[in-house]
């Protein structure tokens, strides 16, 4: 199984900050990676797919990059509604797996 | 508007069975791969099972943790996805979500709100 390791596990930041999350895969997955945002008690929301493609309707302050084993999600200027947990997920092979998540909180 | 609505969750004893449903609307259900996911209380997301579309012969995939106990199925005439869960264990306690695979990309672009399954004596 492909393991996805996200870092950091927890991040405290302020509105307007630029933040970057990392997702590392245990083996190469090309660009078969997505990022999701999940707020407490809600379903996940697709933000980025194919490593760097912005999902329709997602604000342009979100961006993704990477390929192979290392990927990043960047939020260029944090807004109050961005405080949530972020998960990476791969679609390279079965089983589909998620990272353990990065919880983003307001400083 | 795409909508996915799960139902069928509840409290069940270890060893028991439960059937979850996911009612879809706002899109051509038969064209899409559909998956089940779960999230144990306070934990991360876990993929559970996949049902491919008719064009892919409705083939299925399962996570190792549920293979042989859970069965994913669908009824395209009812725009519905199902998860038959047998031999339930306490570690199956979670919110279960259904998700739609985008036709072009296969990534999960729409999710239901989830239904809670609690396995406890």
mmCIF file of C-alpha atoms in Angstrom:
data_model
loop_
_atom_site.group_PDB
_atom_site.id
_atom_site.type_symbol
_atom_site.label_atom_id
_atom_site.label_comp_id
_atom_site.label_asym_id
_atom_site.label_seq_id
_atom_site.Cartn_x
_atom_site.Cartn_y
_atom_site.Cartn_z
ATOM 1 C CA UNK A 1 0.000 0.000 0.000
ATOM 2 C CA UNK A 2 1.124 3.540 -0.683
ATOM 3 C CA UNK A 3 1.491 5.565 2.511
ATOM 4 C CA UNK A 4 0.962 9.318 2.451
ATOM 5 C CA UNK A 5 2.630 11.342 5.199
ATOM 6 C CA UNK A 6 1.504 14.908 5.744
ATOM 7 C CA UNK A 7 3.475 17.598 7.541
ATOM 8 C CA UNK A 8 2.995 19.387 9.736
ATOM 9 C CA UNK A 9 0.168 17.630 11.606
ATOM 10 C CA UNK A 10 -0.896 20.926 13.121
ATOM 11 C CA UNK A 11 -0.348 24.506 12.045
ATOM 12 C CA UNK A 12 -1.308 27.730 13.746
ATOM 13 C CA UNK A 13 -1.462 30.783 11.479
ATOM 14 C CA UNK A 14 -3.074 34.193 11.118
ATOM 15 C CA UNK A 15 -5.452 35.665 8.572
ATOM 16 C CA UNK A 16 -3.384 36.934 5.646
ATOM 17 C CA UNK A 17 -0.520 34.485 6.175
ATOM 18 C CA UNK A 18 0.893 32.332 3.411
ATOM 19 C CA UNK A 19 0.965 28.661 4.433
ATOM 20 C CA UNK A 20 2.307 25.512 2.818
ATOM 21 C CA UNK A 21 1.470 21.903 3.599
ATOM 22 C CA UNK A 22 3.500 18.919 2.455
ATOM 23 C CA UNK A 23 2.423 15.406 1.482
ATOM 24 C CA UNK A 24 5.043 12.710 0.898
ATOM 25 C CA UNK A 25 4.242 9.400 -0.763
ATOM 26 C CA UNK A 26 6.026 6.166 0.140
ATOM 27 C CA UNK A 27 6.548 5.483 -3.563
ATOM 28 C CA UNK A 28 6.155 7.423 -6.773
ATOM 29 C CA UNK A 29 2.582 8.243 -7.717
ATOM 30 C CA UNK A 30 3.139 10.537 -10.683
ATOM 31 C CA UNK A 31 0.627 13.336 -10.328
ATOM 32 C CA UNK A 32 -2.226 11.142 -9.056
ATOM 33 C CA UNK A 33 -2.782 13.281 -5.981
ATOM 34 C CA UNK A 34 -5.642 15.376 -4.679
ATOM 35 C CA UNK A 35 -6.107 17.770 -1.770
ATOM 36 C CA UNK A 36 -9.318 18.046 0.246
ATOM 37 C CA UNK A 37 -10.514 20.494 2.869
ATOM 38 C CA UNK A 38 -12.732 19.265 5.680
ATOM 39 C CA UNK A 39 -14.476 21.405 8.254
ATOM 40 C CA UNK A 40 -15.717 19.944 11.514
ATOM 41 C CA UNK A 41 -18.790 17.766 11.006
ATOM 42 C CA UNK A 42 -18.823 18.303 7.250
ATOM 43 C CA UNK A 43 -17.951 16.285 4.179
ATOM 44 C CA UNK A 44 -14.571 16.763 2.518
ATOM 45 C CA UNK A 45 -14.352 19.273 -0.319
ATOM 46 C CA UNK A 46 -12.099 18.722 -3.326
ATOM 47 C CA UNK A 47 -9.646 21.603 -3.758
ATOM 48 C CA UNK A 48 -6.896 20.367 -6.084
ATOM 49 C CA UNK A 49 -6.616 17.278 -8.295
ATOM 50 C CA UNK A 50 -3.899 15.856 -10.501
ATOM 51 C CA UNK A 51 -1.449 17.522 -8.097
ATOM 52 C CA UNK A 52 -1.909 21.055 -9.412
ATOM 53 C CA UNK A 53 -5.310 21.509 -11.096
ATOM 54 C CA UNK A 54 -7.684 23.792 -9.225
ATOM 55 C CA UNK A 55 -11.183 22.329 -8.848
ATOM 56 C CA UNK A 56 -13.924 24.491 -10.322
ATOM 57 C CA UNK A 57 -15.199 27.061 -7.859
ATOM 58 C CA UNK A 58 -12.186 26.896 -5.541
ATOM 59 C CA UNK A 59 -10.540 30.273 -4.875
ATOM 60 C CA UNK A 60 -7.275 30.952 -6.683
ATOM 61 C CA UNK A 61 -5.419 31.503 -3.388
ATOM 62 C CA UNK A 62 -5.182 27.696 -3.251
ATOM 63 C CA UNK A 63 -2.476 26.078 -5.363
ATOM 64 C CA UNK A 64 -0.828 22.688 -5.577
ATOM 65 C CA UNK A 65 2.451 21.421 -6.939
ATOM 66 C CA UNK A 66 4.672 18.377 -7.043
ATOM 67 C CA UNK A 67 5.030 14.993 -8.647
ATOM 68 C CA UNK A 68 6.450 11.614 -7.811
ATOM 69 C CA UNK A 69 6.747 11.466 -4.044
ATOM 70 C CA UNK A 70 6.581 15.067 -2.812
ATOM 71 C CA UNK A 71 3.634 17.403 -3.087
ATOM 72 C CA UNK A 72 2.633 20.749 -1.611
ATOM 73 C CA UNK A 73 -0.574 22.678 -1.065
ATOM 74 C CA UNK A 74 -0.189 26.421 -0.630
ATOM 75 C CA UNK A 75 -2.726 28.981 0.530
ATOM 76 C CA UNK A 76 -1.374 32.373 -0.520
ATOM 77 C CA UNK A 77 -3.330 34.564 1.896
ATOM 78 C CA UNK A 78 -5.352 32.852 4.609
ATOM 79 C CA UNK A 79 -8.988 33.794 4.967
ATOM 80 C CA UNK A 80 -11.127 33.086 8.056
ATOM 81 C CA UNK A 81 -13.035 30.345 6.207
ATOM 82 C CA UNK A 82 -9.806 28.443 5.443
ATOM 83 C CA UNK A 83 -9.311 27.206 8.988
ATOM 84 C CA UNK A 84 -9.998 23.487 8.656
ATOM 85 C CA UNK A 85 -8.253 20.142 8.242
ATOM 86 C CA UNK A 86 -6.542 19.360 4.942
ATOM 87 C CA UNK A 87 -5.998 15.870 3.546
ATOM 88 C CA UNK A 88 -4.028 14.591 0.598
ATOM 89 C CA UNK A 89 -5.209 11.487 -1.248
ATOM 90 C CA UNK A 90 -3.698 9.407 -4.040
ATOM 91 C CA UNK A 91 -5.431 7.629 -6.929
ATOM 92 C CA UNK A 92 -2.351 5.868 -8.237
ATOM 93 C CA UNK A 93 -3.355 2.350 -7.262
ATOM 94 C CA UNK A 94 -5.525 0.375 -4.886
ATOM 95 C CA UNK A 95 -6.056 0.833 -2.064
ATOM 96 C CA UNK A 96 -6.758 4.527 -2.356
ATOM 97 C CA UNK A 97 -5.245 6.138 0.727
ATOM 98 C CA UNK A 98 -5.289 9.492 2.494
ATOM 99 C CA UNK A 99 -2.685 11.295 4.500
ATOM 100 C CA UNK A 100 -3.357 11.682 8.213
ATOM 101 C CA UNK A 101 -4.326 15.332 7.767
ATOM 102 C CA UNK A 102 -3.012 18.769 8.693
ATOM 103 C CA UNK A 103 -5.160 20.763 11.080
ATOM 104 C CA UNK A 104 -4.973 24.496 10.435
ATOM 105 C CA UNK A 105 -6.005 26.715 13.320
ATOM 106 C CA UNK A 106 -6.212 30.430 13.921
ATOM 107 C CA UNK A 107 -3.293 31.911 15.848
ATOM 108 C CA UNK B 1 -27.409 20.492 -8.445
ATOM 109 C CA UNK B 2 -25.549 17.322 -7.537
ATOM 110 C CA UNK B 3 -26.815 15.775 -4.305
ATOM 111 C CA UNK B 4 -25.755 12.668 -2.433
ATOM 112 C CA UNK B 5 -27.737 11.656 0.633
ATOM 113 C CA UNK B 6 -26.671 8.751 2.826
ATOM 114 C CA UNK B 7 -29.008 6.843 5.114
ATOM 115 C CA UNK B 8 -29.195 3.619 7.062
ATOM 116 C CA UNK B 9 -26.721 4.306 9.832
ATOM 117 C CA UNK B 10 -27.401 3.453 13.449
ATOM 118 C CA UNK B 11 -26.383 1.386 16.436
ATOM 119 C CA UNK B 12 -25.585 -2.284 15.856
ATOM 120 C CA UNK B 13 -24.011 -4.981 18.006
ATOM 121 C CA UNK B 14 -20.666 -6.537 17.132
ATOM 122 C CA UNK B 15 -21.201 -9.324 14.625
ATOM 123 C CA UNK B 16 -24.334 -7.689 13.291
ATOM 124 C CA UNK B 17 -25.207 -6.323 9.863
ATOM 125 C CA UNK B 18 -26.314 -3.006 8.451
ATOM 126 C CA UNK B 19 -27.088 -1.719 4.967
ATOM 127 C CA UNK B 20 -26.247 1.837 4.016
ATOM 128 C CA UNK B 21 -27.809 3.660 1.093
ATOM 129 C CA UNK B 22 -26.703 6.690 -0.889
ATOM 130 C CA UNK B 23 -29.376 8.408 -2.961
ATOM 131 C CA UNK B 24 -28.019 10.437 -5.862
ATOM 132 C CA UNK B 25 -29.616 13.213 -7.858
ATOM 133 C CA UNK B 26 -28.660 16.017 -10.223
ATOM 134 C CA UNK B 27 -26.420 13.964 -12.499
ATOM 135 C CA UNK B 28 -26.384 10.823 -14.648
ATOM 136 C CA UNK B 29 -25.631 8.307 -11.924
ATOM 137 C CA UNK B 30 -24.927 5.411 -14.268
ATOM 138 C CA UNK B 31 -21.978 7.236 -15.852
ATOM 139 C CA UNK B 32 -20.005 7.569 -12.626
ATOM 140 C CA UNK B 33 -17.761 5.522 -10.405
ATOM 141 C CA UNK B 34 -19.100 5.712 -6.855
ATOM 142 C CA UNK B 35 -17.204 5.051 -3.643
ATOM 143 C CA UNK B 36 -17.726 4.692 0.086
ATOM 144 C CA UNK B 37 -15.438 6.285 2.649
ATOM 145 C CA UNK B 38 -15.468 6.405 6.412
ATOM 146 C CA UNK B 39 -14.115 8.491 9.250
ATOM 147 C CA UNK B 40 -13.832 7.107 12.756
ATOM 148 C CA UNK B 41 -14.544 9.612 15.553
ATOM 149 C CA UNK B 42 -11.701 12.125 15.750
ATOM 150 C CA UNK B 43 -9.713 10.308 13.060
ATOM 151 C CA UNK B 44 -8.812 10.786 9.408
ATOM 152 C CA UNK B 45 -10.469 9.657 6.202
ATOM 153 C CA UNK B 46 -10.391 6.055 5.010
ATOM 154 C CA UNK B 47 -11.454 4.751 1.607
ATOM 155 C CA UNK B 48 -13.732 1.700 1.921
ATOM 156 C CA UNK B 49 -14.958 0.509 -1.479
ATOM 157 C CA UNK B 50 -15.483 1.424 -5.135
ATOM 158 C CA UNK B 51 -18.197 0.572 -7.637
ATOM 159 C CA UNK B 52 -17.246 1.259 -11.222
ATOM 160 C CA UNK B 53 -19.862 2.233 -13.790
ATOM 161 C CA UNK B 54 -21.672 0.128 -16.367
ATOM 162 C CA UNK B 55 -19.048 0.905 -18.986
ATOM 163 C CA UNK B 56 -16.521 -0.752 -16.666
ATOM 164 C CA UNK B 57 -18.824 -3.702 -16.003
ATOM 165 C CA UNK B 58 -19.708 -2.566 -12.475
ATOM 166 C CA UNK B 59 -16.477 -4.037 -11.136
ATOM 167 C CA UNK B 60 -15.608 -3.377 -7.512
ATOM 168 C CA UNK B 61 -12.633 -2.770 -5.230
ATOM 169 C CA UNK B 62 -12.358 -3.005 -1.447
ATOM 170 C CA UNK B 63 -10.043 -1.920 1.300
ATOM 171 C CA UNK B 64 -8.348 -4.863 2.996
ATOM 172 C CA UNK B 65 -10.008 -3.952 6.300
ATOM 173 C CA UNK B 66 -13.496 -4.663 4.919
ATOM 174 C CA UNK B 67 -12.896 -7.188 2.144
ATOM 175 C CA UNK B 68 -15.005 -10.291 2.653
ATOM 176 C CA UNK B 69 -17.334 -8.506 5.100
ATOM 177 C CA UNK B 70 -18.691 -5.530 3.131
ATOM 178 C CA UNK B 71 -20.371 -5.558 -0.270
ATOM 179 C CA UNK B 72 -20.772 -2.464 -2.431
ATOM 180 C CA UNK B 73 -23.570 -2.459 -4.979
ATOM 181 C CA UNK B 74 -25.632 -0.046 -7.008
ATOM 182 C CA UNK B 75 -28.990 0.216 -8.707
ATOM 183 C CA UNK B 76 -28.715 2.650 -11.592
ATOM 184 C CA UNK B 77 -32.495 2.529 -12.130
ATOM 185 C CA UNK B 78 -32.909 3.995 -8.633
ATOM 186 C CA UNK B 79 -29.831 6.246 -8.741
ATOM 187 C CA UNK B 80 -28.664 4.551 -5.578
ATOM 188 C CA UNK B 81 -25.471 3.156 -4.112
ATOM 189 C CA UNK B 82 -25.415 0.650 -1.286
ATOM 190 C CA UNK B 83 -23.007 -0.776 1.260
ATOM 191 C CA UNK B 84 -23.964 -4.062 2.890
ATOM 192 C CA UNK B 85 -21.914 -4.383 6.050
ATOM 193 C CA UNK B 86 -21.701 -7.801 7.694
ATOM 194 C CA UNK B 87 -19.757 -9.199 10.653
ATOM 195 C CA UNK B 88 -19.397 -5.698 12.016
ATOM 196 C CA UNK B 89 -16.613 -4.930 14.472
ATOM 197 C CA UNK B 90 -16.248 -2.123 16.979
ATOM 198 C CA UNK B 91 -13.512 -0.667 14.776
ATOM 199 C CA UNK B 92 -16.075 -0.159 11.986
ATOM 200 C CA UNK B 93 -17.634 2.623 14.054
ATOM 201 C CA UNK B 94 -17.437 5.727 11.877
ATOM 202 C CA UNK B 95 -19.283 8.268 9.791
ATOM 203 C CA UNK B 96 -19.715 6.736 6.348
ATOM 204 C CA UNK B 97 -19.681 9.003 3.294
ATOM 205 C CA UNK B 98 -20.491 8.228 -0.315
ATOM 206 C CA UNK B 99 -18.508 10.073 -2.960
ATOM 207 C CA UNK B 100 -18.848 10.580 -6.698
ATOM 208 C CA UNK B 101 -15.876 10.022 -8.955
ATOM 209 C CA UNK B 102 -15.615 12.684 -11.621
ATOM 210 C CA UNK B 103 -16.147 11.120 -15.064
ATOM 211 C CA UNK B 104 -13.017 12.610 -16.558
ATOM 212 C CA UNK B 105 -10.598 12.738 -13.651
ATOM 213 C CA UNK B 106 -11.962 10.051 -11.253
ATOM 214 C CA UNK B 107 -11.276 12.336 -8.288
ATOM 215 C CA UNK B 108 -14.092 12.723 -5.771
ATOM 216 C CA UNK B 109 -15.814 15.966 -6.628
ATOM 217 C CA UNK B 110 -19.044 15.500 -4.660
ATOM 218 C CA UNK B 111 -19.691 13.918 -1.278
ATOM 219 C CA UNK B 112 -22.727 13.213 0.862
ATOM 220 C CA UNK B 113 -23.089 14.543 4.386
ATOM 221 C CA UNK B 114 -22.440 11.145 5.953
ATOM 222 C CA UNK B 115 -24.288 8.660 8.149
ATOM 223 C CA UNK B 116 -23.045 7.468 11.529
ATOM 224 C CA UNK B 117 -22.564 3.772 12.196
ATOM 225 C CA UNK B 118 -21.908 2.772 15.795
ATOM 226 C CA UNK B 119 -20.895 -0.802 16.561
ATOM 227 C CA UNK B 120 -21.208 -1.441 20.261
ATOM 228 C CA UNK B 121 -22.678 -3.922 22.707
#
